[in-house]
């Protein structure tokens, strides 16, 4: 699939069903967000969602992926970065991530962090490519025996939050 015409834009309420479907296609049922959880994250204070659209057949727009973040003060948290399998390895995830980092920094975030499965080699490689570093391991984060790395990136200026870079 060629992704010419990729366009990033803010989330719209009409995107909700597509985002839930994409998240459930990207992650196992035990990890994917349910409708209630997704709605809660999208409506929470400090949340920000960016959608990647591509032209589809006969010119309707198709959502290729999205990134959902939340920010509290100087800390921004990546809740999820989802890209449809057919659109992966074509910079969609990188473009979404860079846009989310810029947005978070513009709102005062000094650091962005995330959790990712210790077994998800492709995701770990993406995060490291973009300057995220492992800061710890969270045991059983995704369920029994399914651990996660916590990863962090400085977004430019030094954090005033005690214990952070």
Phi, psi and omega in degrees: 000131178264132187256038176292145181086012178301135184224128176261138180208163176292152175302143172236150182306327181292349179277348192309307183298320179296319180295318178298316180298317180296315180300318181289334175282333184274337186229154174301154182307325182286345182251327183300148178284141173279172182302316181297315179297315181299316180298317178301312179297316182295331183262355184288152179298134180086001179279152178212133181230131178242135183247139174256122180247148172229152175296138179255187177301139180059023171078003171289156180277143177239134177279120181270336181177178180200160173232134180240123181232166172222149181229134173230109182059236183274357182254127173246142184235128174276114179282312177200148172232112186238130175227130178304143184306319182293345183253002182285160180062030178228023175077005180298311180299317179297317180295319177296316181298313180298320179294319179293321178296316178299316181297314181297316180297321180294339179262007175103003179286135177261333182224150173234136180228167183202170171238140177216145182301137180295344180263354184271081186299320181296317180293317180301318178298318178298312182299314181296321178303327182263013172092010177279145178232149179289132178244352179172174177239135178253112181293138174057027183301320181259014183122175185305122177077004181247093186272163178229147167273139166266133182232150187220148175222135173282134184263010177142289182266159179291139179285147174264359180283124182301132177092352179254156181299000000 
